Structure formats: C-alpha cells, structure tokens
C-alpha cells in the first residue's frame, strides 16, 4: 500500500514531471505547523546553553594545562594534549591511584546503595499494596526522607553520627551495648557505612514511590486467579508482581544507579571537601581535584572519563534490558 | 493574544541574553573603570559569631562611608566555607564584587590568577601609603618580589586560651610555656576529669596553621627557598608527628576531636569542659558563647624550650584578613576610597575592637586599647614571634594536601592505629605527590 504524505499532496506533477504550484496554502497552516517548533526553541536553546555548551567546554578544558594561573582567561591556557588523561589513568602514580581507589569505592557504594534502596522500596510498596487502616499515613511517612531538603536531612545525620554526643553512638553503645566503645562514623573506615546509611535512607522512598505506581497497573484479577489456583504470597510476588514490574524496575534501577554514582550532596555535606579515604566518592574526588587543588584540567579529564564510563554502562544496560522486548506495534 | 506572545518572546530573549552575558566571562582583562561610581559591592568574610553579627558590625560603618562619599556599599557576608569557591567563580566569570575580603594565607594563590588589583606605590599612595601598615601583616599580602595583591585589614595570631578555674582545681599556677609543660599540665587536668586541650582534627586549615608552627619550631619549612614542596623533610615529619602525637601518644587532645571541623573545640572550651584551646583571636567568639573574659587567661602558644621569638621560637602563623579589589571593577576610584576608609584609623579601631583582632595599621595598633589583656599577647606575638605561611602560588593546594594528611593521621590516632614516623612520612609523601608539578 502506498501512502501520500502531506508534503507530496501539496504539489501536482504534470505527465512530463514538471512541478506545478499546488493550491495556495492557507496562511494559518505554516503557523500551525511551525508553532510547536517555535515553542520548543527556548527549551532547546537553554538545553544547549546549560548542558551541551558546558560539556563541550569541559572536554576542551580536559586537554589544557588549566591551573589558577589561567583560570581568569582559560582559553589562553597551554594545550597539554593527553597529559591530563595519562595522569588520571596512571594507576601507579598518586593521582591515578587515588582516582582508581575512589572509583572502586563508588562502585561498591553504588551497588550496595541501589540494591538496598530497591529492596526496601519494593518491600514497602508490596506491603502497602493491600488496603488497611493507616495505609495513607504510612505512605506519607515513608516519603518524608525523599521530601526533605537534602542539606537539612544530611546535616541532621552529621549531628547523629557525632562521636561524643551523637544519637547513633548513644543507641549502639550506651543503650544496646553493641560496641566496646563509641565509634567514629565521620572519619576512618566506618565513614563508608555512615555514607551508605544516609544514602539508602534518602534513596529508598523514591524506589518505593515508583514501585508503588507500577503496582497500581497490575490488574487485581491476576492475583485473584492465582489465589484460586492455590498460589501463595511468594509465588504471586515471583510470578506476577516482579515480572509485571520489570519495565518499571528497568528504568528505576538505571535512574537510581546514575543518581547514586554521581551523588555529590550527601558525601559533601557529611564530610566536607575532603572525604575520608573509605568514603571518597568520585564526584567529591573530582570536585576536589578541580576546585580545591585547582587542577581544573585534570579534573575535567576525570569528568570526561566518568562520563564515558556512565555512557558505556548505560548503553550496555539498555541493550541488555531491551533484548527480547517486542515492538509496541507488533 | 499577539501582545502576550510578543511579551513571552521578549522575556525568553532577555533571559537568554542574560544567560549568555553571565556565561561570557573568563577572558576579562579589564583594568577597571569608573562606569558605576555610585555603588560598590563588597564580600565580607564571616568574622563574627554569625553572619547577622557581622552585618550589625559592618552596616553602620558602611552607612558612614555612604554619608561621606555618596557611594552605596552593598555588602554580602560570605561564610568561610564558601568564600574561596565564590572568589574562584567570580574570577572565572569576571562577575565578582568590587571589593572583597580574602584570608591572608590565600594572597599568593589568588594573586597568581591575575584577577586582583596589584597594590603598587601609586595605589598605596591613594590609601595613605604602604608605611602605615606593620611589616608582619604586609608579609602575607602576596608573593615576595611582587606588588601586594591585597591590603591588610585585620591581624590575628594564635594564643593559648586556658580556663582559670580548671587550672586552679588541678593545682596549676601558671600557663605552660613549653610543650612538655603543656603535656604535664594536661595529665593533671585529666586526673580531675576534664579534657585538657582542644583541636579541630578534621579542619584542614587549622591543621595547616599548627603544623606550620611546629615545623618552624623544628627549623623546617614546607617549601624550599625556590618554592618547591619539601613535605618529607625529616624535620617536617618530626613536626607533624609531634602535633598529631598530642592525641596519639601524649593523649592530651581527646580522640573525639579528630572529627571536629566546625569550631566544636571552641564550644567545648566556652562550656568549661576543656582546659586549653589554641586559637586565634577567640575573645569575641567566647563571649558570644557566654564565657566572660574573667573566666579564662591568655598566654603565648608554647615553644619547645625558652621563650617565643624568631626562628625556631616562632609560635604562631601571621593570621588575618586582607582587603582586595577586583581588577575589573566598575568603580575603581570608589573601591580605593573604600579601602582607604576601612583601613583608616577610626574604622580600624572600631572593627578590630568588634572582632577582637589586632589592627595592622601602626598608629592604631599603638593605641592603649590594643595593648592590654588578650590584645597584648596577640600583638606581641605578631610583633616578635609570628611567621607568614608560605607565600607561594600553590599555598591553597598545600593547605588541602597537607591538611588532609594531618586529618587522616588524626583519624588513625582516634581509631587506635599507631602513628609512627614512617606513617607520617608516607602521608606527607602522598600529599607532596598531589601537588601540581611545574
């Protein structure tokens, strides 16, 4: 079957192939067709200015020897070729070694945080699927960490993690006697667990929210039929809930991964500009390289490397998760 | 409808233009102008107990300046944690204030950016001359051999603050003059159930100020004479170890202080829980926390032996705040007038009294009000036994790298891990390797 597009329909061809002017378009038509693009233009321009231009500038900077001597006129900074990249990936030298350490810490942190957020969020959403008295109140309570301003929430955790007067040590040491002596949470090795706790605390409500929305779309008849067939709760979760949530989870896990991997606010508010080695997430590490030690060129190179890593991971993830998916119009 | 669309299109265009203009910095090489002679913007560093306190101190003086000159000064008090980043951002974009406060230890680093107005003889003449300022303060205004990048505004020095009542209870009759005495006194104080000495183990700048002094007392510097980092020098290692050992070995600094970075040790002292504090110009801060001046005494920071002085008897860094002008200001004459006003005798007396700091202006420093009590100790320290931190372009990086090394060593000490000469050297070696190569 052939179809005629609107554009083709607007012209008439003679047998010789010459194009004759078609019927005169109504003046409103151009406006009607062009208006959506016109309305999109400011957003496109802003996207260009806010994201694409800085990204290109960042890539250019990564090839420059950019320190405080050139920050005022960064275009004049001498080209350094691939030096910033070589320094960043030379894992036997201090800069590369520190970057690799930071990367590995971030990977471990991200996997644990995303996994726990998803697990807790899903469990809470499934738990609140059934109607019962107080369900609305619980839903609202569960969303509080997500609704709180990040700075206010994390700084409260800083107070709670204080060695001498913090609530965490008071509970773990003074009341439950789980530790021999009060622990340090904001310095040393425990800082990783402190960071993970705060990250999961503020991250799982998002998973809860998304999974809860996904659950709304699963027809109740499926569960009723399964129950009639004798399926228990676990079987229903395994055979109905999780497969039905698959598209939602695919997006949720990707978003959580990207947010957690790039999280800057939580470690920065918890530890300041110089995080303990055990909790040296890559976002703060790059910030430190760029804005604290004023090695803007090296910091830019690290950012580009991080961007490439995230692009690859996202690409592979999307490829794997879309495999086997049937086209919508099939 | 047409009018609405036009207005919307106009708004979008203006927004975009503003954004483009805001992003358009980075290459401003302007030498300043007088395009905006009636206004000035001023970034003040947070000197008082809070930003509100600073506004209360500064606003009457700015009103006075407006009355005198007709120039309105829009002041913004910037917290220390944000100040350096704000300055960097302003330097990059070219959209900064006209006049700003900088920490005097940053002078050489910020001078290297080329964004600050150099204070040559002509500019100094416009504010009354370079000779008005004391030499120790001028020593922290930029790299040697170059015109200063800023003008001294408030001078400060470290002193030992001690709680008279806790000392009396422990049977201590006079403040310690040497580190051995401090450790011995600390043991007596701890025996009475009080904490001996406070520290801010996770505060990078505080760490730097202290290890710098210890290095001086060991006859060492963190940089060679030609500006190269020399962090692994044996004497530097010994100096850093001696400071960290106050917690790790001598145990006069409580392990909890390893995570302090928000002046909690000052609060501990003000609350009477802790006997001693090494701090710079703390009187106003302590008073704001309810500790009256009669409750504590002030003595020079201890030395290895003998009395404070020059060379290995140095017992404080030259601390303080400088006033700088952005080179691309639109009110260059007004900015100089403002610097002249703020460093004038009358304002120096008012501001330094309010902030319990020492005026860097000779005539004002000589006044009797700055020669009594706490001020006398601080003034004598600045005059006889304080040294400027390295005035090198990499000073900012040095503060971060070595400050972090000391922070990590304190964390080791707090966790009960041994702090040895080898572990200190390894931490400093790592810090040195993180410094920019030239």
PDB file of N, CA and C in Angstrom, chain B residues 247-304:
ATOM      1  N   UNK B 247      47.584  13.851  70.432  1.00  0.00           N
ATOM      2  CA  UNK B 247      46.442  12.939  70.589  1.00  0.00           C
ATOM      3  C   UNK B 247      46.919  11.486  70.654  1.00  0.00           C
ATOM      4  N   UNK B 248      47.820  11.109  69.716  1.00  0.00           N
ATOM      5  CA  UNK B 248      48.178   9.697  69.569  1.00  0.00           C
ATOM      6  C   UNK B 248      49.007   9.170  70.732  1.00  0.00           C
ATOM      7  N   UNK B 249      49.995   9.942  71.167  1.00  0.00           N
ATOM      8  CA  UNK B 249      50.923   9.436  72.185  1.00  0.00           C
ATOM      9  C   UNK B 249      50.708  10.117  73.546  1.00  0.00           C
ATOM     10  N   UNK B 250      50.674  11.431  73.526  1.00  0.00           N
ATOM     11  CA  UNK B 250      50.564  12.162  74.799  1.00  0.00           C
ATOM     12  C   UNK B 250      49.139  12.183  75.333  1.00  0.00           C
ATOM     13  N   UNK B 251      48.191  12.003  74.431  1.00  0.00           N
ATOM     14  CA  UNK B 251      46.771  11.871  74.766  1.00  0.00           C
ATOM     15  C   UNK B 251      46.200  13.068  75.531  1.00  0.00           C
ATOM     16  N   UNK B 252      46.739  14.259  75.250  1.00  0.00           N
ATOM     17  CA  UNK B 252      46.134  15.444  75.875  1.00  0.00           C
ATOM     18  C   UNK B 252      44.994  16.010  75.018  1.00  0.00           C
ATOM     19  N   UNK B 253      44.988  15.665  73.744  1.00  0.00           N
ATOM     20  CA  UNK B 253      43.840  16.027  72.891  1.00  0.00           C
ATOM     21  C   UNK B 253      42.913  14.813  72.865  1.00  0.00           C
ATOM     22  N   UNK B 254      41.637  14.979  73.212  1.00  0.00           N
ATOM     23  CA  UNK B 254      40.730  13.822  73.202  1.00  0.00           C
ATOM     24  C   UNK B 254      40.534  13.277  71.788  1.00  0.00           C
ATOM     25  N   UNK B 255      40.363  11.971  71.687  1.00  0.00           N
ATOM     26  CA  UNK B 255      40.218  11.363  70.359  1.00  0.00           C
ATOM     27  C   UNK B 255      38.986  11.898  69.621  1.00  0.00           C
ATOM     28  N   UNK B 256      37.961  12.280  70.377  1.00  0.00           N
ATOM     29  CA  UNK B 256      36.744  12.811  69.739  1.00  0.00           C
ATOM     30  C   UNK B 256      37.012  14.044  68.889  1.00  0.00           C
ATOM     31  N   UNK B 257      38.073  14.776  69.218  1.00  0.00           N
ATOM     32  CA  UNK B 257      38.376  15.998  68.465  1.00  0.00           C
ATOM     33  C   UNK B 257      38.871  15.699  67.050  1.00  0.00           C
ATOM     34  N   UNK B 258      39.165  14.432  66.769  1.00  0.00           N
ATOM     35  CA  UNK B 258      39.647  14.068  65.428  1.00  0.00           C
ATOM     36  C   UNK B 258      38.595  14.375  64.364  1.00  0.00           C
ATOM     37  N   UNK B 259      37.338  14.395  64.732  1.00  0.00           N
ATOM     38  CA  UNK B 259      36.297  14.670  63.718  1.00  0.00           C
ATOM     39  C   UNK B 259      35.768  16.093  63.814  1.00  0.00           C
ATOM     40  N   UNK B 260      36.345  16.909  64.681  1.00  0.00           N
ATOM     41  CA  UNK B 260      35.896  18.309  64.808  1.00  0.00           C
ATOM     42  C   UNK B 260      36.351  19.133  63.594  1.00  0.00           C
ATOM     43  N   UNK B 261      35.427  19.898  63.051  1.00  0.00           N
ATOM     44  CA  UNK B 261      35.804  20.794  61.952  1.00  0.00           C
ATOM     45  C   UNK B 261      34.963  22.067  61.958  1.00  0.00           C
ATOM     46  N   UNK B 262      34.018  22.136  62.874  1.00  0.00           N
ATOM     47  CA  UNK B 262      33.094  23.286  62.892  1.00  0.00           C
ATOM     48  C   UNK B 262      33.247  24.080  64.188  1.00  0.00           C
ATOM     49  N   UNK B 263      34.455  24.239  64.650  1.00  0.00           N
ATOM     50  CA  UNK B 263      34.749  25.014  65.864  1.00  0.00           C
ATOM     51  C   UNK B 263      34.131  24.409  67.117  1.00  0.00           C
ATOM     52  N   UNK B 264      33.913  23.103  67.119  1.00  0.00           N
ATOM     53  CA  UNK B 264      33.350  22.463  68.314  1.00  0.00           C
ATOM     54  C   UNK B 264      34.309  22.582  69.495  1.00  0.00           C
ATOM     55  N   UNK B 265      35.620  22.632  69.227  1.00  0.00           N
ATOM     56  CA  UNK B 265      36.576  22.721  70.344  1.00  0.00           C
ATOM     57  C   UNK B 265      36.429  24.075  71.046  1.00  0.00           C
ATOM     58  N   UNK B 266      36.029  25.096  70.311  1.00  0.00           N
ATOM     59  CA  UNK B 266      35.802  26.407  70.939  1.00  0.00           C
ATOM     60  C   UNK B 266      34.579  26.316  71.861  1.00  0.00           C
ATOM     61  N   UNK B 267      33.569  25.614  71.402  1.00  0.00           N
ATOM     62  CA  UNK B 267      32.366  25.441  72.232  1.00  0.00           C
ATOM     63  C   UNK B 267      32.699  24.641  73.484  1.00  0.00           C
ATOM     64  N   UNK B 268      33.495  23.583  73.319  1.00  0.00           N
ATOM     65  CA  UNK B 268      33.894  22.778  74.482  1.00  0.00           C
ATOM     66  C   UNK B 268      34.582  23.665  75.517  1.00  0.00           C
ATOM     67  N   UNK B 269      35.449  24.553  75.026  1.00  0.00           N
ATOM     68  CA  UNK B 269      36.185  25.442  75.933  1.00  0.00           C
ATOM     69  C   UNK B 269      35.227  26.450  76.579  1.00  0.00           C
ATOM     70  N   UNK B 270      34.361  27.011  75.749  1.00  0.00           N
ATOM     71  CA  UNK B 270      33.425  28.023  76.274  1.00  0.00           C
ATOM     72  C   UNK B 270      32.476  27.431  77.316  1.00  0.00           C
ATOM     73  N   UNK B 271      32.161  26.146  77.155  1.00  0.00           N
ATOM     74  CA  UNK B 271      31.247  25.496  78.114  1.00  0.00           C
ATOM     75  C   UNK B 271      31.959  25.082  79.397  1.00  0.00           C
ATOM     76  N   UNK B 272      33.278  25.233  79.431  1.00  0.00           N
ATOM     77  CA  UNK B 272      34.025  24.861  80.633  1.00  0.00           C
ATOM     78  C   UNK B 272      34.334  23.384  80.721  1.00  0.00           C
ATOM     79  N   UNK B 273      34.208  22.665  79.608  1.00  0.00           N
ATOM     80  CA  UNK B 273      34.517  21.234  79.614  1.00  0.00           C
ATOM     81  C   UNK B 273      35.972  20.947  79.297  1.00  0.00           C
ATOM     82  N   UNK B 274      36.676  21.965  78.851  1.00  0.00           N
ATOM     83  CA  UNK B 274      38.029  21.733  78.345  1.00  0.00           C
ATOM     84  C   UNK B 274      38.938  22.862  78.839  1.00  0.00           C
ATOM     85  N   UNK B 275      40.147  22.482  79.251  1.00  0.00           N
ATOM     86  CA  UNK B 275      41.002  23.450  79.941  1.00  0.00           C
ATOM     87  C   UNK B 275      41.752  24.395  79.011  1.00  0.00           C
ATOM     88  N   UNK B 276      42.158  23.906  77.841  1.00  0.00           N
ATOM     89  CA  UNK B 276      43.009  24.741  76.979  1.00  0.00           C
ATOM     90  C   UNK B 276      42.550  24.702  75.523  1.00  0.00           C
ATOM     91  N   UNK B 277      42.866  25.775  74.849  1.00  0.00           N
ATOM     92  CA  UNK B 277      42.487  25.908  73.441  1.00  0.00           C
ATOM     93  C   UNK B 277      43.555  26.727  72.734  1.00  0.00           C
ATOM     94  N   UNK B 278      44.026  26.222  71.588  1.00  0.00           N
ATOM     95  CA  UNK B 278      44.953  27.009  70.765  1.00  0.00           C
ATOM     96  C   UNK B 278      44.123  27.661  69.676  1.00  0.00           C
ATOM     97  N   UNK B 279      43.935  28.965  69.769  1.00  0.00           N
ATOM     98  CA  UNK B 279      43.016  29.613  68.824  1.00  0.00           C
ATOM     99  C   UNK B 279      43.495  31.022  68.495  1.00  0.00           C
ATOM    100  N   UNK B 280      42.957  31.547  67.407  1.00  0.00           N
ATOM    101  CA  UNK B 280      43.334  32.901  67.021  1.00  0.00           C
ATOM    102  C   UNK B 280      42.208  33.876  67.363  1.00  0.00           C
ATOM    103  N   UNK B 281      42.535  34.893  68.120  1.00  0.00           N
ATOM    104  CA  UNK B 281      41.596  35.981  68.443  1.00  0.00           C
ATOM    105  C   UNK B 281      40.213  35.449  68.797  1.00  0.00           C
ATOM    106  N   UNK B 282      40.145  34.674  69.875  1.00  0.00           N
ATOM    107  CA  UNK B 282      38.896  33.972  70.195  1.00  0.00           C
ATOM    108  C   UNK B 282      37.970  34.756  71.119  1.00  0.00           C
ATOM    109  N   UNK B 283      38.406  35.885  71.652  1.00  0.00           N
ATOM    110  CA  UNK B 283      37.643  36.550  72.720  1.00  0.00           C
ATOM    111  C   UNK B 283      36.193  36.818  72.339  1.00  0.00           C
ATOM    112  N   UNK B 284      35.974  37.430  71.170  1.00  0.00           N
ATOM    113  CA  UNK B 284      34.600  37.774  70.777  1.00  0.00           C
ATOM    114  C   UNK B 284      33.761  36.511  70.618  1.00  0.00           C
ATOM    115  N   UNK B 285      34.370  35.470  70.063  1.00  0.00           N
ATOM    116  CA  UNK B 285      33.672  34.193  69.872  1.00  0.00           C
ATOM    117  C   UNK B 285      33.278  33.588  71.223  1.00  0.00           C
ATOM    118  N   UNK B 286      34.230  33.606  72.177  1.00  0.00           N
ATOM    119  CA  UNK B 286      33.941  33.028  73.502  1.00  0.00           C
ATOM    120  C   UNK B 286      32.856  33.830  74.215  1.00  0.00           C
ATOM    121  N   UNK B 287      32.936  35.136  74.085  1.00  0.00           N
ATOM    122  CA  UNK B 287      31.928  35.989  74.736  1.00  0.00           C
ATOM    123  C   UNK B 287      30.540  35.704  74.166  1.00  0.00           C
ATOM    124  N   UNK B 288      30.489  35.504  72.840  1.00  0.00           N
ATOM    125  CA  UNK B 288      29.180  35.236  72.218  1.00  0.00           C
ATOM    126  C   UNK B 288      28.618  33.881  72.666  1.00  0.00           C
ATOM    127  N   UNK B 289      29.502  33.021  73.174  1.00  0.00           N
ATOM    128  CA  UNK B 289      29.033  31.721  73.661  1.00  0.00           C
ATOM    129  C   UNK B 289      28.870  31.730  75.190  1.00  0.00           C
ATOM    130  N   UNK B 290      28.892  32.912  75.772  1.00  0.00           N
ATOM    131  CA  UNK B 290      28.573  33.052  77.192  1.00  0.00           C
ATOM    132  C   UNK B 290      29.742  32.917  78.136  1.00  0.00           C
ATOM    133  N   UNK B 291      30.965  32.931  77.642  1.00  0.00           N
ATOM    134  CA  UNK B 291      32.120  32.822  78.534  1.00  0.00           C
ATOM    135  C   UNK B 291      32.711  34.216  78.735  1.00  0.00           C
ATOM    136  N   UNK B 292      32.627  34.700  79.938  1.00  0.00           N
ATOM    137  CA  UNK B 292      33.124  36.062  80.185  1.00  0.00           C
ATOM    138  C   UNK B 292      34.651  36.054  80.251  1.00  0.00           C
ATOM    139  N   UNK B 293      35.222  37.229  79.999  1.00  0.00           N
ATOM    140  CA  UNK B 293      36.684  37.340  79.868  1.00  0.00           C
ATOM    141  C   UNK B 293      37.412  36.994  81.165  1.00  0.00           C
ATOM    142  N   UNK B 294      36.747  37.136  82.303  1.00  0.00           N
ATOM    143  CA  UNK B 294      37.444  36.840  83.567  1.00  0.00           C
ATOM    144  C   UNK B 294      37.580  35.333  83.829  1.00  0.00           C
ATOM    145  N   UNK B 295      36.917  34.520  83.037  1.00  0.00           N
ATOM    146  CA  UNK B 295      36.967  33.065  83.252  1.00  0.00           C
ATOM    147  C   UNK B 295      38.204  32.415  82.631  1.00  0.00           C
ATOM    148  N   UNK B 296      38.816  33.104  81.732  1.00  0.00           N
ATOM    149  CA  UNK B 296      39.958  32.485  81.047  1.00  0.00           C
ATOM    150  C   UNK B 296      41.159  33.426  80.985  1.00  0.00           C
ATOM    151  N   UNK B 297      42.333  32.835  80.851  1.00  0.00           N
ATOM    152  CA  UNK B 297      43.539  33.610  80.662  1.00  0.00           C
ATOM    153  C   UNK B 297      44.110  33.356  79.281  1.00  0.00           C
ATOM    154  N   UNK B 298      45.022  34.204  78.876  1.00  0.00           N
ATOM    155  CA  UNK B 298      45.616  34.066  77.543  1.00  0.00           C
ATOM    156  C   UNK B 298      47.129  34.123  77.665  1.00  0.00           C
ATOM    157  N   UNK B 299      47.776  33.153  77.045  1.00  0.00           N
ATOM    158  CA  UNK B 299      49.246  33.098  77.100  1.00  0.00           C
ATOM    159  C   UNK B 299      49.765  32.781  75.704  1.00  0.00           C
ATOM    160  N   UNK B 300      51.054  33.035  75.487  1.00  0.00           N
ATOM    161  CA  UNK B 300      51.604  32.669  74.175  1.00  0.00           C
ATOM    162  C   UNK B 300      51.527  31.152  73.957  1.00  0.00           C
ATOM    163  N   UNK B 301      51.418  30.756  72.716  1.00  0.00           N
ATOM    164  CA  UNK B 301      51.447  29.327  72.369  1.00  0.00           C
ATOM    165  C   UNK B 301      52.808  28.769  72.804  1.00  0.00           C
ATOM    166  N   UNK B 302      52.834  27.566  73.414  1.00  0.00           N
ATOM    167  CA  UNK B 302      54.118  27.026  73.886  1.00  0.00           C
ATOM    168  C   UNK B 302      55.142  26.852  72.764  1.00  0.00           C
ATOM    169  N   UNK B 303      56.403  26.817  73.164  1.00  0.00           N
ATOM    170  CA  UNK B 303      57.501  26.524  72.240  1.00  0.00           C
ATOM    171  C   UNK B 303      58.217  25.278  72.779  1.00  0.00           C
ATOM    172  N   UNK B 304      59.290  24.869  72.088  1.00  0.00           N
ATOM    173  CA  UNK B 304      59.988  23.658  72.531  1.00  0.00           C
ATOM    174  C   UNK B 304      60.717  23.909  73.850  1.00  0.00           C
TER     175      UNK B 304
END
